[in-house]
Amino acid sequence: MNNRFYISTLSLTGKEIKETKVNFTKGLNFVTGPSDTGKTFILNCIDYMFGASDLRMEIPELTHYDTIHMELIDSSNSRYSISRDLKGGSFKIDVEGKGLKKLAAKHDSKNLNNLSNYLLNEISLANKIVIKNSKCETRSLSYRDIAHLTIVPEDKIVKNVSPIYVLGLSFKTVEKSIFNLLLSGGMNEAVAKNKEEKDSDEVNQIKKEIYKEEIILRKQKLKSLNIENNSELIDVKIDEIASVLLHIQDRINTIGTSLSQLELDRKNYWEELKKIQSKKEILLGLLERFTLLQGQYDSDLGRLEAIKESWNALNKIKGIKKCPLCGALPEYHDDAGNDCNASEKSFLEACNKEILNITILEQDLDNTVVVMKQEVTVLSSEEQRKKVELGKKIDEINNTLNPKIHSLLDEYQKMQRDRDALILARELFNQIKNLQEQLRLLEKNEKVDVKSGSFDIKNFCNLNSEFCERIESILKAWKFPNNGTVEFDEMECDLIIGGKKRNSHGKGVRAITHAAFSLGLLDYCNLKKFPHPGIVILDSPLIVYKEPDREESNFSRAVKENFIIDTAERFKDSQIIVLENEPIDRKLETEISINIVRFTGSNHGRFGFLLNQD
């Protein structure tokens, strides 16, 4: 396998401030933390150290720093210490402590005194050439040409264009050529052969055979779509479907609004029901306690009545000489300290007074119980009414609106598939027409003019299906929903996953499939032992879980876990750096080999990249 790199450290230093540093390892590295903790700035620093002209963002905390340092380790464990001033300019590199060497920031393929060609030489991509325009003019490959395929910021990972393209329409030819160079293992020198070879009979004959094969392939694919061979009718159908899709979207939005209101009503009814049930439960609890209190009152009244009857009975018994209350004999009854003030009148008055007090309390309790039971009856009635109303809302949501919206979504997705098939058919018609015209010109031995942005047969006719197979393998391991077969859309230089164009999905799915594209390219190059830096850095590939589009709200959370597990296992000998807001499940951290860089955005733990609280 060709030489590969991985980043071991990234740090910033200044004369009057402590060094801030983050460590990375080979394999999967996961940098997590809330916003504004420096995750994206880490990506920008790495991109800057691989030749970007500036850091692309201004941060007040950078005031006291002046230099960025990055250490790379290659496949033979040689260490490359690279530093660069924050203001830009050239680089300084020290390999294995042999002394500093200055490297220019501007690419020059003629020598190794610049970072771009130095790095390309280390990974066996020096002196490679790419086609830069439709005239087949060429230029040398620079490291910046491949940087966007290995370092993917958040604003690029969600875009609805091919991961190959970053520079705009006028650069599509060169960006296709760069991608093809990596897929071909750096064997793109053929594009630089002189015009005599390009116009030779032998080469033209090969081109004719290629064109014929490509025409047959496209006709077969067109036949499999089962679409009428009429380009004008296809355009009409595409317009009709676009109109239907707008109508369905309006209906989905209308039902969605009703559904949102019903969900709000359901929530309100549920909260009201809980309040009623809570109040009713409190009252029933009090009634239960009042029943016990009623029993206590009855017991006390019974005891007092029994005491009165006992007193009367004792007074009627003759010959009792001792006091029935204190037990003293009559002659001692009036002695100091033994006088119990026993008096039939006072005793009975005390009993009667206590009986009266308890009776009053008992009457108050009875009145309270009556009121509370009435209130419980009212609450029970209100509870039943709320349950009925809540049931109606839930029934309308589950049995009316949800089925409607799911039916409309199914219809919308079917229409999208039909539209995508028609668009693909139209593209195939155009490709066949273009190929037939090029074949006709070749047969007349005329020069073929390959228009910028059209299908570049020279670059893409040999696109290896193994690349798509690697992506398909990755998506399958992630348990990506409805992934199906992965194909390469030659017109848009993007993926078709399970029959649906990658760029037709919402931003969350575009992000995770862009990640699959970049990781698939590395996996492909590893498998083929082709040149590649060996590093892929992804900012927010799992944004589908943080900021999903409407159609992505139920995206399977299992994909995130499988993404982490598979990436950690598949790329043990490469380096993947993922920047995400959401942390990894703690249990998962213990089950796989992964380097976690955790920022907290608080005083607990490490605040962020620049504001190190360690």
XYZ file of C-alpha atoms in Angstrom:
614
model
C 0.000 0.000 0.000
C 1.145 3.569 -0.652
C 2.254 5.826 2.182
C -0.481 7.227 4.435
C -0.578 9.899 7.130
C -2.424 10.421 10.349
C -2.496 13.533 12.556
C -1.119 12.953 16.058
C -1.364 16.495 17.477
C -2.720 19.913 16.606
C -1.712 22.876 18.757
C -1.578 26.674 18.932
C 1.158 28.639 20.682
C 1.864 32.260 21.554
C 4.499 34.179 23.457
C 2.314 35.081 26.436
C -0.223 32.262 26.567
C -0.257 28.589 27.458
C -0.158 26.158 24.544
C -3.527 24.659 23.633
C -3.366 21.199 22.127
C -5.580 18.350 21.044
C -4.333 14.790 20.489
C -5.538 12.378 17.824
C -4.848 8.722 17.110
C -5.027 6.353 14.198
C -8.563 4.987 13.682
C -11.764 6.801 14.665
C -11.531 10.087 16.576
C -14.745 11.697 17.850
C -14.677 15.367 18.871
C -17.874 16.284 20.731
C -19.217 19.326 22.504
C -21.818 22.081 22.263
C -21.601 24.941 19.761
C -18.870 27.551 20.134
C -16.328 25.206 21.714
C -13.961 25.165 18.724
C -14.851 21.942 16.889
C -15.208 23.554 13.473
C -12.142 25.667 14.182
C -10.148 22.431 14.588
C -11.201 21.420 11.058
C -10.274 24.865 9.724
C -6.860 24.676 11.408
C -6.182 21.260 9.869
C -7.290 22.487 6.435
C -5.049 25.556 6.885
C -2.103 23.321 7.720
C -2.753 21.314 4.555
C -2.433 24.442 2.438
C -5.654 26.494 2.709
C -4.960 30.205 2.226
C -6.632 31.279 5.478
C -8.518 30.006 8.541
C -11.932 31.073 7.168
C -13.118 32.419 10.525
C -12.228 35.160 12.987
C -12.124 34.254 16.678
C -11.433 36.841 19.408
C -9.628 34.239 21.555
C -6.921 33.933 18.852
C -5.469 37.336 19.779
C -2.615 35.956 21.893
C -1.753 33.011 19.622
C 0.605 33.364 16.681
C 1.509 29.876 15.378
C -0.249 26.619 14.513
C 1.601 23.318 14.835
C 0.561 19.943 13.427
C 2.374 16.656 13.718
C 1.835 13.940 11.101
C 2.944 10.320 11.392
C 3.300 8.246 8.227
C 3.043 4.504 7.559
C 6.667 3.956 8.571
C 6.114 5.905 11.842
C 8.209 8.862 10.680
C 7.133 12.109 12.325
C 6.569 15.338 10.403
C 6.328 18.452 12.581
C 4.762 21.273 10.545
C 4.225 24.846 11.741
C 2.735 27.954 10.138
C 2.100 31.536 11.199
C -1.565 32.364 11.815
C -1.214 35.264 9.386
C -0.436 32.862 6.542
C 2.617 32.438 4.362
C 5.086 29.593 4.157
C 5.455 26.463 6.286
C 8.270 25.079 8.407
C 8.717 21.321 8.550
C 10.969 19.116 10.665
C 11.136 15.410 9.810
C 12.334 13.173 12.631
C 14.112 16.065 14.350
C 16.560 16.566 11.482
C 16.109 20.316 11.454
C 13.624 22.875 10.149
C 13.050 23.263 6.453
C 11.015 26.016 4.828
C 8.233 25.034 2.411
C 6.373 27.523 0.216
C 2.592 27.714 0.390
C 2.164 27.903 -3.393
C 2.165 24.652 -5.367
C 5.038 23.998 -7.739
C 5.318 20.596 -9.398
C 8.947 21.189 -10.429
C 10.459 20.894 -6.959
C 9.727 19.720 -3.410
C 10.282 23.087 -1.753
C 6.536 23.642 -1.320
C 4.104 21.894 1.013
C 1.748 20.766 -1.741
C 4.265 18.869 -3.841
C 6.113 17.676 -0.723
C 2.941 15.977 0.612
C 1.956 14.664 -2.836
C 5.402 13.127 -3.188
C 5.022 11.401 0.201
C 1.722 9.777 -0.862
C 2.843 8.899 -4.432
C 0.782 11.565 -6.199
C 3.553 13.954 -7.255
C 3.858 14.871 -10.951
C 0.322 13.751 -11.727
C -1.679 15.734 -14.268
C -5.372 16.472 -14.675
C -7.527 17.783 -17.520
C -8.495 21.377 -16.817
C -10.959 22.191 -19.643
C -12.945 20.877 -22.595
C -9.939 21.335 -24.892
C -8.150 18.584 -22.955
C -5.535 21.040 -21.745
C -3.795 19.816 -18.623
C -2.080 21.030 -15.476
C -0.302 19.408 -12.567
C -2.196 18.071 -9.558
C -1.857 20.043 -6.317
C -2.626 18.869 -2.792
C -5.458 21.401 -2.577
C -7.125 19.556 -5.486
C -7.768 16.526 -3.286
C -8.272 18.319 0.060
C -12.063 18.681 -0.389
C -12.393 14.912 -0.772
C -10.742 14.357 2.604
C -11.710 17.441 4.659
C -15.447 18.135 4.583
C -16.832 21.166 6.518
C -20.459 21.327 7.635
C -21.574 23.785 4.932
C -20.263 21.419 2.230
C -21.450 18.130 3.731
C -25.125 19.158 3.480
C -25.020 20.700 -0.029
C -27.192 19.181 -2.730
C -24.363 18.882 -5.264
C -21.874 16.118 -5.889
C -19.130 15.695 -3.259
C -16.723 15.945 -6.209
C -17.674 19.556 -6.925
C -16.651 22.500 -4.746
C -15.345 25.184 -7.114
C -18.343 25.869 -9.362
C -19.611 25.124 -12.857
C -16.509 26.276 -14.756
C -14.303 23.845 -12.805
C -16.383 20.685 -13.273
C -14.052 19.228 -15.891
C -10.970 19.477 -13.716
C -12.814 18.245 -10.609
C -14.047 15.193 -12.534
C -10.505 14.588 -13.685
C -9.156 14.826 -10.106
C -11.723 12.315 -8.894
C -10.975 9.964 -11.791
C -7.264 10.218 -11.019
C -7.862 8.925 -7.469
C -10.157 6.171 -8.730
C -7.555 5.089 -11.265
C -4.788 4.985 -8.679
C -2.967 8.024 -10.046
C -2.743 6.560 -13.554
C -4.234 9.603 -15.297
C -1.071 10.338 -17.266
C -2.862 9.043 -20.337
C -4.819 12.278 -20.591
C -1.592 14.143 -21.328
C -0.628 12.168 -24.421
C -0.005 14.392 -27.364
C -2.490 15.284 -30.057
C -0.830 12.970 -32.579
C -1.682 9.994 -30.320
C -5.141 11.381 -29.608
C -5.914 11.559 -33.328
C -4.260 8.308 -34.306
C -6.307 5.631 -36.048
C -5.624 3.131 -33.278
C -6.883 5.406 -30.532
C -9.890 6.474 -32.585
C -10.771 2.836 -33.143
C -10.636 2.200 -29.399
C -12.823 5.243 -28.824
C -15.372 3.967 -31.355
C -15.624 0.647 -29.533
C -15.991 2.412 -26.209
C -18.705 4.708 -27.553
C -20.619 1.774 -29.023
C -20.437 -0.139 -25.743
C -21.579 2.890 -23.785
C -24.493 3.465 -26.183
C -25.587 -0.173 -25.769
C -25.338 0.073 -21.964
C -27.457 3.213 -21.904
C -30.067 1.729 -24.216
C -30.290 -1.339 -21.984
C -30.676 0.854 -18.920
C -33.289 2.922 -20.718
C -35.199 -0.226 -21.618
C -35.156 -1.374 -17.978
C -36.890 1.860 -16.993
C -39.875 0.857 -19.167
C -40.406 4.430 -20.350
C -41.709 5.387 -23.779
C -38.944 6.401 -26.183
C -40.123 9.952 -26.695
C -38.056 12.770 -25.176
C -40.761 15.417 -25.729
C -43.379 13.277 -24.001
C -40.941 12.710 -21.122
C -40.583 16.480 -20.640
C -44.362 16.823 -20.552
C -44.660 14.031 -17.975
C -41.931 15.562 -15.832
C -43.802 18.875 -15.802
C -47.082 17.086 -14.975
C -45.454 15.237 -12.078
C -43.904 18.474 -10.821
C -47.396 20.012 -10.742
C -48.820 16.965 -8.922
C -45.970 17.056 -6.415
C -46.732 20.691 -5.622
C -50.403 19.805 -5.112
C -49.512 16.878 -2.841
C -47.098 19.083 -0.899
C -49.882 21.644 -0.358
C -52.176 18.896 0.929
C -49.428 17.555 3.189
C -48.841 21.058 4.556
C -52.583 21.575 5.149
C -52.973 18.240 6.936
C -49.739 18.913 8.786
C -51.177 22.159 10.117
C -54.352 20.368 11.241
C -52.251 17.608 12.763
C -50.162 20.119 14.689
C -53.319 21.772 16.064
C -54.774 18.394 17.018
C -51.542 17.427 18.742
C -51.715 20.697 20.687
C -55.363 20.028 21.606
C -54.521 16.460 22.591
C -51.706 17.715 24.798
C -54.008 20.296 26.450
C -56.765 17.726 27.055
C -54.196 15.305 28.469
C -52.846 17.918 30.881
C -56.369 18.911 31.949
C -57.279 15.255 32.461
C -54.194 14.728 34.615
C -55.131 17.734 36.753
C -58.688 16.431 37.229
C -57.478 12.936 38.089
C -54.898 14.336 40.495
C -57.512 16.451 42.292
C -59.942 13.542 42.387
C -57.253 11.266 43.799
C -56.521 13.780 46.571
C -60.222 14.042 47.475
C -60.666 10.261 47.508
C -57.635 9.983 49.762
C -59.128 12.558 52.145
C -62.499 10.774 52.140
C -60.746 7.565 53.083
C -59.063 9.311 55.998
C -62.337 10.985 57.006
C -63.976 7.560 57.141
C -61.328 6.484 59.648
C -61.907 9.714 61.601
C -65.658 9.067 61.616
C -64.992 5.662 63.113
C -62.810 7.271 65.784
C -65.573 9.746 66.664
C -68.119 6.935 66.957
C -65.714 4.979 69.145
C -65.187 7.993 71.434
C -68.951 8.594 71.750
C -69.516 4.946 72.565
C -66.789 5.034 75.221
C -68.278 8.163 76.860
C -71.787 6.675 76.923
C -70.364 3.496 78.469
C -68.622 5.557 81.182
C -71.886 7.333 82.014
C -73.785 4.054 82.249
C -71.001 2.559 84.423
C -71.209 5.558 86.770
C -74.947 5.158 87.133
C -74.605 1.437 87.722
C -71.974 1.887 90.405
C -74.080 4.466 92.231
C -76.970 2.022 92.405
C -74.892 -0.681 94.050
C -75.246 -0.533 97.873
C -72.393 -1.099 100.268
C -69.641 0.376 98.102
C -67.542 2.446 100.473
C -64.632 3.374 98.235
C -64.721 6.289 95.800
C -65.471 4.935 92.272
C -63.006 7.443 90.795
C -59.945 7.427 93.040
C -60.606 4.374 95.227
C -60.161 6.246 98.544
C -62.198 5.400 101.686
C -64.631 8.078 102.798
C -62.594 8.990 105.898
C -59.589 9.734 103.743
C -61.372 11.245 100.882
C -61.011 14.813 102.035
C -57.370 14.536 103.168
C -54.888 16.798 101.460
C -53.791 15.422 98.135
C -56.427 12.707 98.010
C -59.409 14.817 97.176
C -60.444 13.815 93.618
C -63.305 16.268 93.716
C -65.570 13.407 92.834
C -69.057 14.632 92.159
C -71.706 12.919 90.189
C -72.858 16.200 88.735
C -69.459 17.437 87.629
C -68.542 14.022 86.263
C -71.660 13.697 84.148
C -71.358 17.308 82.968
C -67.829 16.607 81.739
C -68.992 13.516 79.874
C -71.915 15.330 78.294
C -69.708 18.276 77.304
C -67.242 15.970 75.595
C -70.094 14.122 73.865
C -71.431 17.463 72.604
C -68.014 18.528 71.264
C -67.543 15.267 69.437
C -71.068 15.414 68.058
C -70.418 18.913 66.658
C -67.140 17.747 65.091
C -68.918 14.736 63.675
C -71.623 16.913 62.126
C -68.954 19.178 60.571
C -67.207 16.103 59.228
C -70.459 14.766 57.772
C -71.088 18.097 56.016
C -67.525 18.163 54.651
C -67.829 14.576 53.413
C -71.085 15.407 51.624
C -69.469 18.398 49.864
C -66.376 16.402 48.926
C -68.434 13.514 47.559
C -70.384 15.981 45.425
C -67.091 17.418 44.173
C -65.808 13.895 43.398
C -68.997 13.231 41.451
C -68.480 16.427 39.430
C -64.829 15.583 38.834
C -65.704 12.038 37.774
C -68.160 13.423 35.256
C -65.585 15.946 33.997
C -62.969 13.190 33.872
C -65.187 11.012 31.742
C -65.969 13.923 29.413
C -62.260 14.735 28.999
C -61.488 11.077 28.318
C -64.084 11.004 25.582
C -62.802 14.233 24.041
C -59.193 13.055 24.324
C -60.154 9.747 22.734
C -61.746 11.605 19.831
C -58.599 13.676 19.286
C -56.359 10.594 19.442
C -58.694 8.711 17.135
C -58.707 11.561 14.626
C -54.916 11.752 14.757
C -54.274 7.997 14.530
C -57.129 6.863 12.322
C -57.779 9.882 10.109
C -54.947 12.384 9.714
C -51.921 10.103 10.186
C -53.150 7.583 7.592
C -53.902 10.472 5.235
C -50.491 12.051 5.627
C -48.732 8.686 5.350
C -50.718 7.917 2.232
C -49.806 11.299 0.767
C -46.145 10.805 1.676
C -46.178 7.389 0.009
C -47.793 8.937 -3.050
C -45.269 11.795 -2.968
C -42.329 9.398 -2.778
C -43.755 7.276 -5.608
C -44.189 10.360 -7.764
C -40.635 11.398 -6.907
C -39.381 7.994 -7.994
C -41.368 8.264 -11.221
C -39.967 11.763 -11.789
C -36.424 10.609 -11.033
C -36.844 7.729 -13.479
C -38.069 10.152 -16.150
C -35.202 12.551 -15.460
C -32.766 9.646 -15.671
C -34.394 8.563 -18.948
C -34.055 12.086 -20.320
C -30.406 12.132 -19.307
C -29.879 8.761 -20.951
C -31.518 10.049 -24.155
C -29.178 13.044 -24.124
C -26.151 10.877 -23.403
C -27.059 8.462 -26.214
C -27.573 11.364 -28.584
C -24.246 12.908 -27.580
C -22.401 9.593 -27.852
C -23.938 8.871 -31.241
C -22.860 12.291 -32.479
C -19.316 11.744 -31.202
C -19.269 8.310 -32.817
C -20.460 9.805 -36.110
C -17.685 12.376 -36.027
C -15.101 9.729 -35.217
C -16.274 7.582 -38.112
C -15.760 10.615 -40.329
C -12.323 11.006 -38.712
C -13.268 14.452 -37.435
C -12.207 16.019 -34.166
C -14.588 15.344 -31.310
C -15.489 18.409 -29.244
C -16.281 17.309 -25.718
C -18.327 20.158 -24.270
C -17.593 21.302 -20.753
C -20.017 19.696 -18.325
C -21.113 16.944 -20.725
C -20.364 13.284 -20.076
C -16.595 12.897 -20.339
C -16.257 9.439 -21.799
C -12.478 9.473 -21.587
C -12.498 10.088 -17.871
C -15.553 8.186 -16.748
C -16.189 5.250 -19.087
C -13.851 3.123 -16.938
C -15.265 4.202 -13.596
C -14.789 1.123 -11.448
C -17.964 -0.274 -9.988
C -15.897 -1.323 -6.972
C -16.142 2.269 -5.715
C -19.946 2.038 -5.611
C -19.660 -1.432 -4.098
C -17.575 -0.022 -1.222
C -20.194 2.651 -0.538
C -22.952 0.050 -0.766
C -21.038 -2.089 1.755
C -20.676 0.893 4.107
C -24.368 1.871 3.919
C -25.386 -1.733 4.494
C -23.164 -1.919 7.581
C -24.736 1.313 8.855
C -28.209 -0.184 8.211
C -29.026 2.879 6.140
C -32.805 2.811 5.353
C -33.749 1.604 1.864
C -30.154 1.772 0.671
C -30.444 -0.848 -2.089
C -27.973 -0.794 -4.962
C -25.565 2.124 -5.182
C -24.919 3.459 -8.697
C -22.886 6.348 -10.058
C -24.855 9.085 -11.838
C -22.484 9.946 -14.666
C -24.227 13.192 -15.553
C -24.179 14.658 -12.044
C -21.149 12.697 -10.804
C -23.102 11.733 -7.719
C -24.677 8.662 -6.191
C -28.000 7.003 -6.864
C -28.925 5.004 -3.756
C -31.710 2.487 -4.034
C -32.929 4.159 -7.228
C -33.088 7.626 -5.660
C -30.620 10.418 -6.291
C -28.509 11.309 -3.286
C -29.063 15.039 -3.762
C -32.857 14.663 -3.767
C -32.887 13.825 -0.054
C -33.060 16.293 2.848
C -29.888 17.864 4.225
C -29.499 15.300 7.013
C -29.472 12.327 4.629
C -27.271 14.280 2.202
C -24.774 14.782 5.044
C -24.554 11.139 6.053
C -24.385 9.948 2.426
C -21.688 12.554 1.690
C -19.794 10.962 4.589
C -20.349 7.551 2.972
C -18.962 8.952 -0.304
C -15.769 10.298 1.311
C -15.272 7.198 3.475
C -16.084 4.970 0.501
C -13.341 6.639 -1.535
C -10.811 5.990 1.238
C -12.039 2.401 1.653
C -11.776 1.891 -2.118
C -8.224 3.289 -2.242
C -7.233 1.132 0.743
C -8.671 -1.956 -0.941
C -6.929 -1.219 -4.263
C -3.745 0.020 -2.528
C -4.105 3.291 -4.415
C -2.690 6.672 -3.296
C -4.704 8.594 -0.713
C -3.683 10.808 2.247
C -5.301 8.275 4.601
C -7.227 10.951 6.502
C -10.921 11.891 6.323
C -12.338 14.702 8.478
C -16.118 15.126 8.654
C -17.945 18.022 10.311
C -21.495 17.109 11.428
C -22.142 14.005 9.290
C -24.893 13.054 11.785
C -26.761 16.371 11.553
C -29.881 14.343 10.649
C -30.291 13.763 14.426
C -29.736 17.402 15.385
C -31.540 19.425 12.694
C -33.607 17.004 10.577
C -35.719 18.151 7.664
C -39.445 17.357 7.919
C -39.142 14.038 6.070
C -36.152 13.007 8.225
C -37.754 13.375 11.664
C -38.145 9.587 12.060
C -34.729 8.685 10.648
C -33.482 5.511 12.330
C -31.219 6.246 15.318
C -29.604 2.848 14.773
C -27.704 4.356 11.815
C -25.719 6.607 14.188
C -24.551 3.718 16.360
C -23.740 1.539 13.352
C -21.934 4.458 11.680
C -19.634 4.708 14.706
C -19.109 0.945 15.111
C -18.415 0.291 11.422
C -16.150 3.330 10.957
C -14.085 2.397 14.013
C -13.690 -1.189 12.769
C -13.266 -0.516 9.026
C -10.665 2.239 9.307
C -8.355 0.971 12.066
C -5.327 1.633 9.879
C -6.506 5.027 8.572
C -7.637 8.123 10.432
C -11.200 9.406 10.628
C -11.982 12.566 12.610
C -15.660 13.267 13.236
C -16.865 16.558 14.732
C -20.317 16.373 16.343
C -22.440 18.215 18.904
C -24.040 15.087 20.334
C -21.844 12.806 22.471
C -21.414 9.086 21.949
C -23.280 6.695 24.214
C -21.001 5.908 27.177
C -21.639 2.189 26.850
C -20.597 2.271 23.205
C -17.335 4.012 24.132
C -16.295 0.947 26.145
C -17.148 -1.508 23.371
C -15.090 -0.086 20.480
C -11.642 1.370 19.873
C -12.165 5.131 19.652
C -10.403 8.327 20.721
C -12.846 10.780 22.341
C -12.068 14.494 22.540
C -14.799 15.893 24.760
C -15.532 19.619 25.156
C -18.135 20.699 27.728
C -18.616 24.417 27.112
C -18.518 24.853 30.893
C -16.098 24.905 33.807
C -16.589 21.175 34.311
C -14.005 19.369 32.210
C -12.375 20.944 29.178
C -14.297 23.996 27.956
C -13.133 23.884 24.342
C -10.165 23.848 21.976
C -8.914 27.369 22.771
C -10.247 27.862 26.285
C -8.566 24.912 27.965
C -9.676 24.548 31.591
C -7.524 21.507 32.315
